[in-house]
Amino acid sequence: MSNTEQRKIKIYFIPILIIALLTALDQLTKTIIVGKLAVQESIDVIKGVFTITYVQNRGIAWGMLEGKIILFLFMTFLIVGLCFYVYQNILNYPKFRLFRICLIVLISGAIGNMIDRVKLGYVIDFFSFDLIDFPVFNVADIYIVCSMFVIFFLILFKFKDDYLTKLFKKIPDDSEDK
């Protein structure tokens, strides 16, 4: 196998495989919840603090924008497309490795929730913190929130302004970034 073929596998096949595996994990957890609980049924994990509660979320956090499936699908396609575009632009920059990983995780979460919306018309949520007024969430939501947190941290504290232009503009390979 040539170096070019190995590189293509590394930068395209492996991320797609990871997206598929993370999305499958999200869907598996949702399938388990639906098989074990009725809607609004709960199982105490830590009484008064954390429960598994099956909820059908027809909106986003706290049920906002309920029933706007077309808007959510449009936003998901837009976000996933932007993530793939940025991913492609930063392939040749080792300093963006963590950023690329975050994009892969973010895409996985977006696709996981999109599958629910297309298939069911709602998103299956089940993690519930009872100690605080926090929305019920799922594995895909964890992917999205954690990856966005790291992305914001990287943009605010790690990357210089000149690096940020590489996110949205394909620039020829820089030897200083290798």
CSV table of C-alpha atoms in Angstrom, one decimal:
chain,number,residue,atom,x,y,z
A,1,MET,CA,0.0,0.0,0.0
A,2,SER,CA,1.4,3.4,-1.0
A,3,ASN,CA,1.9,6.3,1.4
A,4,THR,CA,-0.9,8.2,-0.4
A,5,GLU,CA,-3.3,5.3,0.1
A,6,GLN,CA,-2.3,5.0,3.8
A,7,ARG,CA,-2.8,8.7,4.3
A,8,LYS,CA,-6.3,8.7,2.7
A,9,ILE,CA,-7.3,5.8,5.0
A,10,LYS,CA,-6.0,7.7,8.0
A,11,ILE,CA,-7.6,11.1,7.2
A,12,TYR,CA,-10.9,9.9,5.7
A,13,PHE,CA,-11.8,6.3,6.4
A,14,ILE,CA,-10.8,6.3,10.1
A,15,PRO,CA,-12.8,9.4,11.0
A,16,ILE,CA,-15.8,8.1,9.1
A,17,LEU,CA,-15.5,4.8,11.0
A,18,ILE,CA,-15.3,6.7,14.3
A,19,ILE,CA,-18.3,8.7,13.4
A,20,ALA,CA,-20.2,5.5,12.6
A,21,LEU,CA,-19.1,3.8,15.8
A,22,LEU,CA,-20.0,6.9,18.0
A,23,THR,CA,-23.3,7.3,16.3
A,24,ALA,CA,-24.0,3.6,16.7
A,25,LEU,CA,-23.2,3.8,20.5
A,26,ASP,CA,-25.7,6.7,20.8
A,27,GLN,CA,-28.4,4.8,18.9
A,28,LEU,CA,-27.7,1.6,21.0
A,29,THR,CA,-28.2,3.5,24.3
A,30,LYS,CA,-31.5,4.9,23.0
A,31,THR,CA,-32.6,1.5,21.9
A,32,ILE,CA,-31.9,0.1,25.3
A,33,ILE,CA,-33.8,2.8,27.1
A,34,VAL,CA,-36.8,2.4,24.8
A,35,GLY,CA,-36.7,-1.4,25.5
A,36,LYS,CA,-36.5,-1.0,29.2
A,37,LEU,CA,-38.6,2.0,30.1
A,38,ALA,CA,-42.0,3.5,29.3
A,39,VAL,CA,-42.1,7.2,28.4
A,40,GLN,CA,-41.6,9.3,31.6
A,41,GLU,CA,-40.6,6.2,33.6
A,42,SER,CA,-37.5,6.7,35.8
A,43,ILE,CA,-34.9,4.6,37.4
A,44,ASP,CA,-32.9,6.1,40.3
A,45,VAL,CA,-29.2,5.9,39.9
A,46,ILE,CA,-28.4,8.2,42.8
A,47,LYS,CA,-31.6,9.0,44.6
A,48,GLY,CA,-32.5,12.7,44.4
A,49,VAL,CA,-29.5,13.5,42.2
A,50,PHE,CA,-29.4,11.4,39.0
A,51,THR,CA,-31.9,9.3,37.3
A,52,ILE,CA,-32.5,7.5,34.0
A,53,THR,CA,-35.8,9.0,32.7
A,54,TYR,CA,-37.1,8.2,29.3
A,55,VAL,CA,-38.3,11.4,27.6
A,56,GLN,CA,-39.3,12.1,24.0
A,57,ASN,CA,-37.9,15.6,23.3
A,58,ARG,CA,-39.7,17.2,20.3
A,59,GLY,CA,-37.6,20.4,20.6
A,60,ILE,CA,-34.1,21.3,21.8
A,61,ALA,CA,-32.9,21.9,25.4
A,62,TRP,CA,-35.9,22.3,27.8
A,63,GLY,CA,-38.2,21.6,24.8
A,64,MET,CA,-37.6,24.9,23.1
A,65,LEU,CA,-38.7,25.2,19.5
A,66,GLU,CA,-40.9,22.2,19.9
A,67,GLY,CA,-42.0,20.6,16.6
A,68,LYS,CA,-39.6,22.5,14.4
A,69,ILE,CA,-38.2,19.3,12.8
A,70,ILE,CA,-37.5,20.9,9.4
A,71,LEU,CA,-35.5,23.7,11.1
A,72,PHE,CA,-33.5,21.2,13.2
A,73,LEU,CA,-32.8,19.1,10.1
A,74,PHE,CA,-31.7,22.2,8.1
A,75,MET,CA,-29.5,23.3,11.0
A,76,THR,CA,-28.0,19.8,11.4
A,77,PHE,CA,-27.1,19.6,7.7
A,78,LEU,CA,-25.6,23.1,7.8
A,79,ILE,CA,-23.5,22.3,10.9
A,80,VAL,CA,-22.3,18.9,9.6
A,81,GLY,CA,-21.5,20.4,6.3
A,82,LEU,CA,-19.5,23.2,7.9
A,83,CYS,CA,-17.7,20.7,10.1
A,84,PHE,CA,-16.7,18.6,7.1
A,85,TYR,CA,-15.5,21.8,5.3
A,86,VAL,CA,-13.4,22.9,8.2
A,87,TYR,CA,-12.1,19.4,8.7
A,88,GLN,CA,-10.9,19.3,5.1
A,89,ASN,CA,-9.2,22.7,5.4
A,90,ILE,CA,-7.1,21.7,8.4
A,91,LEU,CA,-6.0,18.2,7.5
A,92,ASN,CA,-2.4,19.3,6.9
A,93,TYR,CA,-2.0,21.1,10.2
A,94,PRO,CA,-0.9,18.9,13.2
A,95,LYS,CA,-1.7,21.7,15.6
A,96,PHE,CA,-5.4,21.2,14.8
A,97,ARG,CA,-5.4,17.4,15.7
A,98,LEU,CA,-7.6,18.0,18.8
A,99,PHE,CA,-9.8,20.3,16.8
A,100,ARG,CA,-10.3,17.6,14.2
A,101,ILE,CA,-11.2,15.1,16.9
A,102,CYS,CA,-13.8,17.5,18.3
A,103,LEU,CA,-15.3,17.9,14.8
A,104,ILE,CA,-15.6,14.1,14.5
A,105,VAL,CA,-17.3,13.9,17.9
A,106,LEU,CA,-19.6,16.9,17.1
A,107,ILE,CA,-20.6,15.3,13.8
A,108,SER,CA,-21.4,12.0,15.6
A,109,GLY,CA,-23.7,13.8,18.0
A,110,ALA,CA,-25.5,15.8,15.4
A,111,ILE,CA,-26.1,12.7,13.3
A,112,GLY,CA,-27.3,10.7,16.3
A,113,ASN,CA,-30.0,13.2,17.1
A,114,MET,CA,-30.8,13.7,13.5
A,115,ILE,CA,-31.5,10.0,13.1
A,116,ASP,CA,-34.0,10.2,15.9
A,117,ARG,CA,-35.8,13.2,14.4
A,118,VAL,CA,-36.1,11.7,11.0
A,119,LYS,CA,-37.1,8.2,12.2
A,120,LEU,CA,-39.3,9.1,15.2
A,121,GLY,CA,-40.1,12.8,15.0
A,122,TYR,CA,-38.4,13.4,18.3
A,123,VAL,CA,-35.1,12.8,20.2
A,124,ILE,CA,-34.9,10.1,22.9
A,125,ASP,CA,-33.4,11.7,26.0
A,126,PHE,CA,-32.8,9.8,29.3
A,127,PHE,CA,-30.0,11.2,31.5
A,128,SER,CA,-31.6,13.4,34.2
A,129,PHE,CA,-29.9,15.4,36.9
A,130,ASP,CA,-32.6,15.9,39.5
A,131,LEU,CA,-30.5,18.0,41.9
A,132,ILE,CA,-30.6,21.0,39.5
A,133,ASP,CA,-33.1,22.1,36.8
A,134,PHE,CA,-31.2,20.7,33.9
A,135,PRO,CA,-32.6,19.3,30.6
A,136,VAL,CA,-32.8,15.6,30.2
A,137,PHE,CA,-30.1,14.6,27.6
A,138,ASN,CA,-28.6,11.7,25.8
A,139,VAL,CA,-25.2,10.4,24.6
A,140,ALA,CA,-25.3,12.5,21.4
A,141,ASP,CA,-25.9,15.6,23.5
A,142,ILE,CA,-22.8,14.7,25.5
A,143,TYR,CA,-20.8,14.5,22.3
A,144,ILE,CA,-22.1,17.9,21.1
A,145,VAL,CA,-21.6,19.7,24.4
A,146,CYS,CA,-18.2,18.3,25.2
A,147,SER,CA,-16.8,18.8,21.7
A,148,MET,CA,-18.2,22.4,21.5
A,149,PHE,CA,-16.7,23.2,24.9
A,150,VAL,CA,-13.2,22.0,23.8
A,151,ILE,CA,-13.6,23.9,20.4
A,152,PHE,CA,-14.4,27.1,22.2
A,153,PHE,CA,-11.5,26.6,24.6
A,154,LEU,CA,-9.1,26.0,21.7
A,155,ILE,CA,-10.3,29.1,19.8
A,156,LEU,CA,-10.2,31.3,22.9
A,157,PHE,CA,-7.0,30.2,24.5
A,158,LYS,CA,-4.8,28.1,22.2
A,159,PHE,CA,-5.0,29.3,18.6
A,160,LYS,CA,-3.6,32.5,17.4
A,161,ASP,CA,-5.7,34.6,15.0
A,162,ASP,CA,-3.6,33.5,12.0
A,163,TYR,CA,-4.4,29.9,12.7
A,164,LEU,CA,-8.1,30.6,12.7
A,165,THR,CA,-8.0,31.7,9.1
A,166,LYS,CA,-7.0,28.1,8.2
A,167,LEU,CA,-10.3,26.9,9.5
A,168,PHE,CA,-12.3,28.5,6.8
A,169,LYS,CA,-9.8,29.0,4.0
A,170,LYS,CA,-7.8,26.2,2.5
A,171,ILE,CA,-4.2,27.4,2.6
A,172,PRO,CA,-1.2,25.6,1.1
A,173,ASP,CA,0.7,23.4,3.4
A,174,ASP,CA,2.9,25.4,5.9
A,175,SER,CA,6.2,23.7,7.0
A,176,GLU,CA,6.0,25.6,10.3
A,177,ASP,CA,2.8,23.7,11.3
A,178,LYS,CA,4.3,20.3,10.8
